[in-house]
XYZ file of N, CA and C in Angstrom:
669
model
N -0.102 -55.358 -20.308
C -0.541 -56.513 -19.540
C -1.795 -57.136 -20.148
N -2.421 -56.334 -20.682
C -4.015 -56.729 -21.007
C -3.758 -57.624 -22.492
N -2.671 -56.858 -23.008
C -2.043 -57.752 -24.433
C -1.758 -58.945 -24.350
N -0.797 -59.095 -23.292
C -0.293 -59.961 -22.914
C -1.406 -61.231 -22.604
N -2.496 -60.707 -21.456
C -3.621 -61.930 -21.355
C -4.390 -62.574 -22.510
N -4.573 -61.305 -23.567
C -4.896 -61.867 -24.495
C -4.527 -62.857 -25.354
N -3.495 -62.844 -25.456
C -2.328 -63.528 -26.312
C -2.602 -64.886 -25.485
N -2.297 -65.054 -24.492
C -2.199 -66.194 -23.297
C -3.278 -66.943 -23.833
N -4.432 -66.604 -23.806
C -6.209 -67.067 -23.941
C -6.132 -66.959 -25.230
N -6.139 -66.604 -25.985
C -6.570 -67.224 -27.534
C -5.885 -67.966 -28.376
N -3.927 -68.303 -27.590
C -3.344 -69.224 -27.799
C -3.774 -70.758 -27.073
N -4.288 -70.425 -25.649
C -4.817 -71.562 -25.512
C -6.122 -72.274 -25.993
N -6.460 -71.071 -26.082
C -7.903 -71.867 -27.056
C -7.890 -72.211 -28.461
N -6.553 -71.813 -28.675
C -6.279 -72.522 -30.504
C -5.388 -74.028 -30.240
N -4.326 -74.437 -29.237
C -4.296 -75.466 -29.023
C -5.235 -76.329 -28.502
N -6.118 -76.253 -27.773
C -6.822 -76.711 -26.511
C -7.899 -77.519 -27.927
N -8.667 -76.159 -28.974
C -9.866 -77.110 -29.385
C -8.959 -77.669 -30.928
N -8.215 -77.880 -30.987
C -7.323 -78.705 -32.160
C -7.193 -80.056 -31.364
N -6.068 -79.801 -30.274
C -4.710 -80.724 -30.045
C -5.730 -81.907 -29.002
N -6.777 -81.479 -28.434
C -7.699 -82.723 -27.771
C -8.940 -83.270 -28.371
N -8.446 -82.769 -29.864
C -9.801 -83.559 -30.109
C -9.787 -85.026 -30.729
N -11.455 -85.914 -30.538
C -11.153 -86.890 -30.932
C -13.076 -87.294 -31.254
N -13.000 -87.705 -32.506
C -14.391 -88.015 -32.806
C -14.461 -89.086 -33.528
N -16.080 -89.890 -33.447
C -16.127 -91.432 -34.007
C -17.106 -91.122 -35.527
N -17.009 -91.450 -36.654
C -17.710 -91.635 -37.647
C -18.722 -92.880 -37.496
N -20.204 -92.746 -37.855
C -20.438 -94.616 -38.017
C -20.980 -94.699 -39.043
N -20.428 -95.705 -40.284
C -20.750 -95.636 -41.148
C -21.880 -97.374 -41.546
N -23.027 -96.815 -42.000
C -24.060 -97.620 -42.866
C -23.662 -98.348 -43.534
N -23.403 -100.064 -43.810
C -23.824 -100.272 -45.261
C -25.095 -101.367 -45.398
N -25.548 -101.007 -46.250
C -27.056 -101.187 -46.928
C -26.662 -102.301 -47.707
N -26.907 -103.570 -47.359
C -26.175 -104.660 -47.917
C -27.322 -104.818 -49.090
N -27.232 -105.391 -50.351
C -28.492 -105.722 -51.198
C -29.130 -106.690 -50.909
N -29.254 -107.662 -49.803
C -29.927 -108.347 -49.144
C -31.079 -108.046 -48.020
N -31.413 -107.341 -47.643
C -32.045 -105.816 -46.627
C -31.417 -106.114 -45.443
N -29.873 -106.870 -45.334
C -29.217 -106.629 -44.065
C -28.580 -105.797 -44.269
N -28.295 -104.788 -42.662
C -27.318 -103.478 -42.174
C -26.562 -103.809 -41.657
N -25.104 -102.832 -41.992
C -24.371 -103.636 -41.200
C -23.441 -102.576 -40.820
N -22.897 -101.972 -40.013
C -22.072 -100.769 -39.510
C -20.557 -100.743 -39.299
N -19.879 -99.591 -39.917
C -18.763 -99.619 -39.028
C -18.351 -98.260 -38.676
N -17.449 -98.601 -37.910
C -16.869 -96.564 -36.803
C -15.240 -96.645 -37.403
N -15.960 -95.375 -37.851
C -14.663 -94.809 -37.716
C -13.785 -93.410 -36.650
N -13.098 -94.044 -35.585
C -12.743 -93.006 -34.847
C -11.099 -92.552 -34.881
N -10.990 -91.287 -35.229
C -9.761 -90.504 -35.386
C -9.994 -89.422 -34.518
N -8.338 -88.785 -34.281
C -8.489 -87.756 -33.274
C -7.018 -87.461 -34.145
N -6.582 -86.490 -32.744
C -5.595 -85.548 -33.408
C -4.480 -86.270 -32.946
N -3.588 -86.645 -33.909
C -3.231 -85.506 -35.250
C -3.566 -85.795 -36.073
N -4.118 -86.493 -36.291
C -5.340 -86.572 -37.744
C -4.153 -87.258 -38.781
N -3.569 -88.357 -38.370
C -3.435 -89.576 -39.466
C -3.873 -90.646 -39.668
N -4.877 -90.212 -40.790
C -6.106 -90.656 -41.090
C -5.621 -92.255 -41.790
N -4.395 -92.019 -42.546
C -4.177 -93.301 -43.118
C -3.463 -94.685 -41.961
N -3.879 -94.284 -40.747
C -3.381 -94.820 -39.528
C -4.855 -95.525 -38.978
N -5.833 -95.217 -39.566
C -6.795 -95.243 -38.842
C -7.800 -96.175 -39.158
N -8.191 -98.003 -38.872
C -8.726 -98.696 -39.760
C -9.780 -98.357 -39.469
N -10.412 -99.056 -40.496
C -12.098 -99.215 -40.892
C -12.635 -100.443 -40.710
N -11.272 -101.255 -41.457
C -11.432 -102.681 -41.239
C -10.667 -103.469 -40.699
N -10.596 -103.876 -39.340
C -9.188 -104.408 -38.939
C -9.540 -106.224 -39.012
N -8.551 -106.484 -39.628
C -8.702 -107.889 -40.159
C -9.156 -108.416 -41.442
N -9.079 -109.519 -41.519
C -9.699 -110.263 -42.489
C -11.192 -110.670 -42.108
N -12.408 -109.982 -42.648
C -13.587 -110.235 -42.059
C -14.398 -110.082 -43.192
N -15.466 -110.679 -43.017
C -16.734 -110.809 -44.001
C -17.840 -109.481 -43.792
N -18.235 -108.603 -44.723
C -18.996 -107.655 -44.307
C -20.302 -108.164 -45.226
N -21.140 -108.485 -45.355
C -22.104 -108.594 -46.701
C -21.843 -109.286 -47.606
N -22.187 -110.676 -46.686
C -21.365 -111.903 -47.377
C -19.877 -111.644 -48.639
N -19.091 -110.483 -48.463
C -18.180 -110.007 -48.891
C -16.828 -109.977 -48.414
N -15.549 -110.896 -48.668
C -14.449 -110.656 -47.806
C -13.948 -109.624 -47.687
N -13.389 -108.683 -46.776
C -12.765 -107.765 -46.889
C -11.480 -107.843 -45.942
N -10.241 -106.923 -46.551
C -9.490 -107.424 -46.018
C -9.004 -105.837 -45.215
N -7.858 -106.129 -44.394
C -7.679 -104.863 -43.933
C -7.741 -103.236 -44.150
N -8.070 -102.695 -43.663
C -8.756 -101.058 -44.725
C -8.547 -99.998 -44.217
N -7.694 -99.248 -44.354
C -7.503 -97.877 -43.570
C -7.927 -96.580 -44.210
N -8.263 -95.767 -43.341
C -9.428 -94.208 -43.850
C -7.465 -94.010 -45.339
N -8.021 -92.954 -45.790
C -7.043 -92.167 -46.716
C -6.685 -90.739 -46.001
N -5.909 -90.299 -46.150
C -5.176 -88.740 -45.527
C -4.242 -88.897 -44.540
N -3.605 -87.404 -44.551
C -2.665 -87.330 -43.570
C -2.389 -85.970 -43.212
N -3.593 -85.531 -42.697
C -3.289 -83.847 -41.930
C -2.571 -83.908 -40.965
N -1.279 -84.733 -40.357
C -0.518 -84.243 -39.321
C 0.059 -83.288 -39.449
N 0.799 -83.131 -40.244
C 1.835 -81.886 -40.747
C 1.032 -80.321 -40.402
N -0.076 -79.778 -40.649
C -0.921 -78.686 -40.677
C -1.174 -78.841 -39.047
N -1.524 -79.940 -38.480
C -2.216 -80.074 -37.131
C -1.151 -79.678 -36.207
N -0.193 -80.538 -36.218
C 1.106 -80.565 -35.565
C 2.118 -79.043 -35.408
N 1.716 -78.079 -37.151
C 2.291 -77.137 -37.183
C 1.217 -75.885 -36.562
N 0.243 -75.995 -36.661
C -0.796 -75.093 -35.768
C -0.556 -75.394 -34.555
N -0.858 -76.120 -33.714
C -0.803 -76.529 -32.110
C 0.654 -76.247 -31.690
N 1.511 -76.604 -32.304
C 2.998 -76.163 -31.952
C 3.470 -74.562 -32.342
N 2.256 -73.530 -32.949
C 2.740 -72.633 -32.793
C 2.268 -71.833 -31.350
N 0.590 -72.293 -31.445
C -0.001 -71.896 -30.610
C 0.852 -72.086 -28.905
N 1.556 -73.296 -29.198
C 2.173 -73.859 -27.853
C 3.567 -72.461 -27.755
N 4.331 -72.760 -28.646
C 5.567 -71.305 -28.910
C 4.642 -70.194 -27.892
N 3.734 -69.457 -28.707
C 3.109 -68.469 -28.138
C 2.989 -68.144 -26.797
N 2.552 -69.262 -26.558
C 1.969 -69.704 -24.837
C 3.004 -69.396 -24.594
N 3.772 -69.633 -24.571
C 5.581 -70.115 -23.761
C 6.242 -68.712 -23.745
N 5.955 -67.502 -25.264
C 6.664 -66.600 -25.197
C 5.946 -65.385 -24.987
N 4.339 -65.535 -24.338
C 3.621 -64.751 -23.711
C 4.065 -64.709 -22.069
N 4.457 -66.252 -21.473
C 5.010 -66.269 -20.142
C 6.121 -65.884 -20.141
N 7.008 -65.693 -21.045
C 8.160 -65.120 -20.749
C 7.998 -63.667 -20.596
N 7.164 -63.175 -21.873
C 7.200 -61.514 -21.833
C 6.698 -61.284 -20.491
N 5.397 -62.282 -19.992
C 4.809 -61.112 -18.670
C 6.025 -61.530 -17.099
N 6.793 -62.004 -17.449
C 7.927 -62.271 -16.419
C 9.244 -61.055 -16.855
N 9.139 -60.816 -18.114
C 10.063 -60.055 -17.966
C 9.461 -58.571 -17.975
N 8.083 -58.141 -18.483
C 7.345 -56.905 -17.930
C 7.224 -56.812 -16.544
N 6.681 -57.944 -15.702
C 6.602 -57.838 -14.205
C 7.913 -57.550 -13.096
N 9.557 -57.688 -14.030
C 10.723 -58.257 -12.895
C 11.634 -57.459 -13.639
N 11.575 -57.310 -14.799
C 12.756 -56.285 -15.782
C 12.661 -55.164 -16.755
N 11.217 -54.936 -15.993
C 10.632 -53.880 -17.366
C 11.855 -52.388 -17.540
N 12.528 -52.050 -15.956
C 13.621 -50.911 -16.116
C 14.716 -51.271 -17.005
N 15.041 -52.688 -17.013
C 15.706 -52.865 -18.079
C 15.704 -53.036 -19.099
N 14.363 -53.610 -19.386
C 13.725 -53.557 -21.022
C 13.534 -52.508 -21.598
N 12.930 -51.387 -20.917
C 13.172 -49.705 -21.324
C 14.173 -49.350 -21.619
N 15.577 -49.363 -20.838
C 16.662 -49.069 -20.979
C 17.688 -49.495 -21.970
N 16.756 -50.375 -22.703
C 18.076 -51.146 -23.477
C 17.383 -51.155 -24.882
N 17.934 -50.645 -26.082
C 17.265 -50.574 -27.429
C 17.363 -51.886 -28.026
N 17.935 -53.297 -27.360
C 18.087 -54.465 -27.954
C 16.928 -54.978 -27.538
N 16.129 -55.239 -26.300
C 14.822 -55.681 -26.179
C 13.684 -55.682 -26.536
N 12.862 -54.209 -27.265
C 11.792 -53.812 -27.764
C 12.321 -54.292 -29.007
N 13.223 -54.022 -29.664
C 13.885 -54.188 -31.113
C 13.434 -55.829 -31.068
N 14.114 -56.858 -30.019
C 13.767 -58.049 -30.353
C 12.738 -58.795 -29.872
N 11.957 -57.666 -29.012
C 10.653 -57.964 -29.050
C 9.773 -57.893 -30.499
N 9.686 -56.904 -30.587
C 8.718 -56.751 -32.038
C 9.644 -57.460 -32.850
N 10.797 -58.150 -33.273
C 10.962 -59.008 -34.224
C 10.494 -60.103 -34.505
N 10.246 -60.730 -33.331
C 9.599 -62.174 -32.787
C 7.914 -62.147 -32.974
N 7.857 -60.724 -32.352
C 6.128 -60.736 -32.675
C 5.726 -60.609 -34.104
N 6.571 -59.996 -34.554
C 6.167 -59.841 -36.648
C 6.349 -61.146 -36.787
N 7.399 -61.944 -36.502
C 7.492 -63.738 -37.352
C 6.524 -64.326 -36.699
N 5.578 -64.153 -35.721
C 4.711 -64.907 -34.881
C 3.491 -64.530 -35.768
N 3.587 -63.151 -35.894
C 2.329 -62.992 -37.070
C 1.938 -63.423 -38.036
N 3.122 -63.748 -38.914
C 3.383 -64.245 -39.989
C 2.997 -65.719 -39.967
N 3.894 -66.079 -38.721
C 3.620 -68.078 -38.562
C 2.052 -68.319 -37.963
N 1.722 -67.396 -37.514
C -0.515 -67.211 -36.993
C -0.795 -67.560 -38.543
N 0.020 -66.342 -39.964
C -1.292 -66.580 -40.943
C -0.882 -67.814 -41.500
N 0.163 -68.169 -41.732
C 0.455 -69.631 -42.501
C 0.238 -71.179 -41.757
N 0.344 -70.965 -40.107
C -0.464 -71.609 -40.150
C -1.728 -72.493 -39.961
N -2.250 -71.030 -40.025
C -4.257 -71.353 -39.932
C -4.475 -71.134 -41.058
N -3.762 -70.963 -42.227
C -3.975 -71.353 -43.523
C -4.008 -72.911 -43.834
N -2.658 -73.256 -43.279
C -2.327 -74.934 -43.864
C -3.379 -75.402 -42.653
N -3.639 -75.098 -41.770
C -4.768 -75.908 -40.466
C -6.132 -75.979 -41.544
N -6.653 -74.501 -41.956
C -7.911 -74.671 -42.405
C -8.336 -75.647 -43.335
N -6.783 -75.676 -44.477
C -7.021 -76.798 -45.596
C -7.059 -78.448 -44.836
N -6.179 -78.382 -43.684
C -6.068 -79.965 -43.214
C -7.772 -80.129 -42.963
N -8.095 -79.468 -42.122
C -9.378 -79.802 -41.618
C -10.269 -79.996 -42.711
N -10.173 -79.408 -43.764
C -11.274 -79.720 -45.215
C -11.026 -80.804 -45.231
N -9.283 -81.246 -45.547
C -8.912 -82.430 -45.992
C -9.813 -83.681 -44.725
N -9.566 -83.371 -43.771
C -10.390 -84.503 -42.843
C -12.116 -84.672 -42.946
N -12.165 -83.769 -43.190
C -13.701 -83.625 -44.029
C -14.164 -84.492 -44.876
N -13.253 -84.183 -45.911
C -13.472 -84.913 -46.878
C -13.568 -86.233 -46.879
N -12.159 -86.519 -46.290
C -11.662 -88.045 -46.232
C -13.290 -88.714 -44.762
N -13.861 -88.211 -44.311
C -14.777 -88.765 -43.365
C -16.423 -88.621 -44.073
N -16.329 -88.079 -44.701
C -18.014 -88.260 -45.359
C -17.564 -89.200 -46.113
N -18.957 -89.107 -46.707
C -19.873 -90.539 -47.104
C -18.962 -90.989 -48.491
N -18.930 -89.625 -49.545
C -18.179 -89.976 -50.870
C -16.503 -90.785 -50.035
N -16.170 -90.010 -49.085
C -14.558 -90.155 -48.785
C -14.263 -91.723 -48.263
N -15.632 -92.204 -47.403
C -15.692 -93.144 -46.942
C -16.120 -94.423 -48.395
N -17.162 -94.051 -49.200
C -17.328 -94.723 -50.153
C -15.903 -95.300 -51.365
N -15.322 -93.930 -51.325
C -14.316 -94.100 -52.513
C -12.432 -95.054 -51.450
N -12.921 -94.916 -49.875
C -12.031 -96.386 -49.685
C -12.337 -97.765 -49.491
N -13.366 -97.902 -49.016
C -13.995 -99.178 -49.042
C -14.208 -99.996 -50.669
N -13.526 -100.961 -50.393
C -13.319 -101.541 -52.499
C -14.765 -102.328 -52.326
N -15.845 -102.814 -51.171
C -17.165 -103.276 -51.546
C -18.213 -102.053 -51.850
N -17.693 -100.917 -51.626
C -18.677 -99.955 -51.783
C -18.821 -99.413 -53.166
N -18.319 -99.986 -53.997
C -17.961 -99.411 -55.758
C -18.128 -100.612 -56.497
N -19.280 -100.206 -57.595
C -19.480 -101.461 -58.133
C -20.506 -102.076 -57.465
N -21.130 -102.163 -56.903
C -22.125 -103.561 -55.931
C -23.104 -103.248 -55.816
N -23.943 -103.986 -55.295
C -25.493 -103.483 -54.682
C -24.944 -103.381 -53.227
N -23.763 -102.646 -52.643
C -24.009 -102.467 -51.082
C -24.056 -100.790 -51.558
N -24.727 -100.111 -50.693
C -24.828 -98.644 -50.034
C -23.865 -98.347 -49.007
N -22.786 -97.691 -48.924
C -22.294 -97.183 -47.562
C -22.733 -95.953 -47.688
N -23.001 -95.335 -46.724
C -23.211 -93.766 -46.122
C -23.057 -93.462 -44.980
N -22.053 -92.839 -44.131
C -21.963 -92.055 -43.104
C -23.113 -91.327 -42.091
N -23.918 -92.298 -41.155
C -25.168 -92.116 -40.666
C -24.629 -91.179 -39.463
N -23.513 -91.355 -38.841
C -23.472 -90.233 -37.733
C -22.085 -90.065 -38.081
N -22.056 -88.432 -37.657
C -20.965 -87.595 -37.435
C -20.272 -87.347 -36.506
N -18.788 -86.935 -36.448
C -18.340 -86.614 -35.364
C -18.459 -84.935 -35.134
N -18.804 -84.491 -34.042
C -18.976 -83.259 -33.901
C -17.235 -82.508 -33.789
N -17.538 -81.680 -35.349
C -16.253 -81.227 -35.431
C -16.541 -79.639 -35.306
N -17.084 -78.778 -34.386
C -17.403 -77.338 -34.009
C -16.098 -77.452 -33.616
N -15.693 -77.962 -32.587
C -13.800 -77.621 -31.718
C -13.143 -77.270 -32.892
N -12.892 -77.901 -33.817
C -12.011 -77.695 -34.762
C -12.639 -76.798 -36.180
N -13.505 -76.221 -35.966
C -13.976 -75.031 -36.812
C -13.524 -73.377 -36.046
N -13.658 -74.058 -34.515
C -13.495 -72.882 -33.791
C -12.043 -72.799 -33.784
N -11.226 -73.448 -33.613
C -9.859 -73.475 -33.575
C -9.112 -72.795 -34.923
N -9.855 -72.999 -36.108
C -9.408 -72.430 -37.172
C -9.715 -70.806 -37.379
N -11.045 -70.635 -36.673
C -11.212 -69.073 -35.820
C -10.370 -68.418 -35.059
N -9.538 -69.002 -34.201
C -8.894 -68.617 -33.062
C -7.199 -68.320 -33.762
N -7.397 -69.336 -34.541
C -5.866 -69.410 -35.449
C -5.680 -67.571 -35.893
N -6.836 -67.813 -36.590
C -6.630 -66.158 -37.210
C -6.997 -65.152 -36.345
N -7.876 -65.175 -35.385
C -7.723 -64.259 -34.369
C -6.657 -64.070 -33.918
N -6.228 -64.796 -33.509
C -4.495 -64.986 -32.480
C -3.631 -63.841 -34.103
N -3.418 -64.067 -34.936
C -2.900 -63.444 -35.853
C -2.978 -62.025 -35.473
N -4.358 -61.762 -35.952
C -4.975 -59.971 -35.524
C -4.497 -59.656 -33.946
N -4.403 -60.161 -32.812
C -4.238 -60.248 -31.333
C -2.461 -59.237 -31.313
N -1.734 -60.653 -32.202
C -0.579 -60.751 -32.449
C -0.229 -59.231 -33.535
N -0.692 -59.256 -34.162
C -0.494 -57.840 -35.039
C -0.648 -56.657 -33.987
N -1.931 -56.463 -33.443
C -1.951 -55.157 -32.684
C -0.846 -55.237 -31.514
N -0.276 -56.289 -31.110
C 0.732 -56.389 -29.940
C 2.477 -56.013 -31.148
N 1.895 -56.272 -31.956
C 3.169 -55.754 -32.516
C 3.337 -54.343 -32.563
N 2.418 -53.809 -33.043
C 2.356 -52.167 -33.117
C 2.678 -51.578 -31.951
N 2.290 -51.865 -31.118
C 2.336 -51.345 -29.314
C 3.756 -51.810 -29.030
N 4.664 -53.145 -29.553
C 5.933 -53.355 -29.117
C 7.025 -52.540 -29.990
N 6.562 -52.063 -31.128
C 7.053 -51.654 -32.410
C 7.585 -49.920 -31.563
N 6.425 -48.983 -30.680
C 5.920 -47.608 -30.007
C 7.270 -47.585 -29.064
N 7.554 -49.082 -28.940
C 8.679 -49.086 -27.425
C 10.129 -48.803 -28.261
N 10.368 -49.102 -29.469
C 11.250 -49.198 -30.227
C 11.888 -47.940 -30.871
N 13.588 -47.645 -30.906
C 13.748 -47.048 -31.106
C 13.491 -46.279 -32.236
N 13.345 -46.959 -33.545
C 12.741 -46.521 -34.561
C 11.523 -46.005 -34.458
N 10.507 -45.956 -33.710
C 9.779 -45.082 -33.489
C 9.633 -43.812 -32.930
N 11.129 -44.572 -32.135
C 11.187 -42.692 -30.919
C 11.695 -41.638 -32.185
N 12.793 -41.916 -32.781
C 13.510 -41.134 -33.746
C 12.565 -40.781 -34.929
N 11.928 -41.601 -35.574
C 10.827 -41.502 -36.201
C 9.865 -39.851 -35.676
N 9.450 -40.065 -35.046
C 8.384 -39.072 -33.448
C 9.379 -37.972 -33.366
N 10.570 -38.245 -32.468
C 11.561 -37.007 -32.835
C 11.922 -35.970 -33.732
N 12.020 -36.937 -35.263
C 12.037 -36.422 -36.091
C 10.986 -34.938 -36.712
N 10.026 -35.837 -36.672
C 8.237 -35.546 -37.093
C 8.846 -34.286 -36.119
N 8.844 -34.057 -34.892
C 8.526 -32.969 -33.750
C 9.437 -32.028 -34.729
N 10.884 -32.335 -34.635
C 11.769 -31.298 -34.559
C 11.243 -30.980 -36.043
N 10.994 -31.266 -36.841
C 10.320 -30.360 -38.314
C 9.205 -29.417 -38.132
N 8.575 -29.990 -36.661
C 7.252 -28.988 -36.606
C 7.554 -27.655 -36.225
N 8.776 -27.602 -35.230
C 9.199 -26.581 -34.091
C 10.354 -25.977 -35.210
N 10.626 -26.189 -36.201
C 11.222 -25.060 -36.995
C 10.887 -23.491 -37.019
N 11.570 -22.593 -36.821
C 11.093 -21.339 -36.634
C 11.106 -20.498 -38.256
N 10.242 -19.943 -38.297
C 9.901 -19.461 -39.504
C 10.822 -18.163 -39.430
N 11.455 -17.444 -40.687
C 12.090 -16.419 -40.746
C 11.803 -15.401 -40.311
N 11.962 -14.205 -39.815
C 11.382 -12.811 -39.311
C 11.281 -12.495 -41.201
N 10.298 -11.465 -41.098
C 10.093 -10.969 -42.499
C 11.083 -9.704 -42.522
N 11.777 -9.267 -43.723
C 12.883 -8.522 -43.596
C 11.832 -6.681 -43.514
């Protein structure tokens, strides 16, 4: 049961600080005239960044036309595949504690349940490390693409010119540092719940059986 809560809570806290987040960039530019002039950039999840303008319209920034401008990247794929495992989880933590609470005599009784319990929990392990692997790289990737170089190298007045852009405020991205924490926790959570579902399994009883009946061998009388 206590496995079980765990699993519950650190799956929701790996969707929860991913799948709601949403933060504004504001970016500086330092026109060579000593006018400032700002723009925001705000993205959230799922983080398609190349969805996301900078510049909407045809507008003049520093006596400069600019024409429509969208951030660069596209971490949906990593975002979408983290939060949708974390969501799986959720879903097949409520099933297990419904079927521990209402069918556990039959889950004992039957060598097909523990068997396809711990099968599900090993591929769940597996899908925890791959993907808070591909999550950790998306989130660099949004990194990147939101500082100052990432912001400089899309804007076509910021290369070449006397304008300055630089990224004066940040979006507070802790949720999604912690979420890439929780990713791999949930992994380790998920591993030790495997071992404990693995104990229910017949391959362990026979395993254990085995081990015993070699110990309780009786040694020869000496002639």
């Amino acid at each position: 049961m206590d496995t079980i809560r765990k699993n519950k809570l650190t799956a929701i806290f790996a969707f929860g600080s991913c799948g709601g987040f949403s933060g504004k960039n504001i970016i500086s530019l330092f026109c060579g005239d000593g006018r400032n002039e700002t723009l925001s950039a705000n993205f959230h999840y799922p983080f398609r960044l190349s969805q996301v303008p900078l510049v909407e319209g045809n507008t003049t920034i520093c006596n400069h036309s600019v024409t429509t401008t969208h951030m660069m990247g596209d971490s949906a794929s990593s975002a979408e595949f983290f939060v949708g495992i974390a969501i799986v989880c959720f879903l097949y933590s409520m099933v297990a504690l419904l079927v521990y609470l209402g069918y556990m005599h039959v889950y004992k009784d039957s060598d097909f349940g523990p068997i396809f319990d711990f099968v599900i929990t090993a591929i769940l392990v597996f899908l925890w490390l791959v993907c808070s692997s591909a999550w950790a790289k998306g989130l660099q990737n949004v990194k990147d693409a939101t500082d100052t170089d990432g912001i400089s190298g899309t804007l076509a007045l910021c290369k070449g010119s006397n304008i300055t852009c630089e990224v004066t405020e940040f979006a507070n991205m802790r949720s999604l540092n912690i979420s890439v924490v929780f990713g791999y926790l949930n992994m380790f959570v998920w591993a030790g719940n495997a071992w404990f579902v693995y104990k229910e399994t017949r391959w362990h009883s026979q395993k254990f059986s085995a081990q015993s009946g070699h110990g309780r061998q009786q040694v020869p009388a000496p002639i």
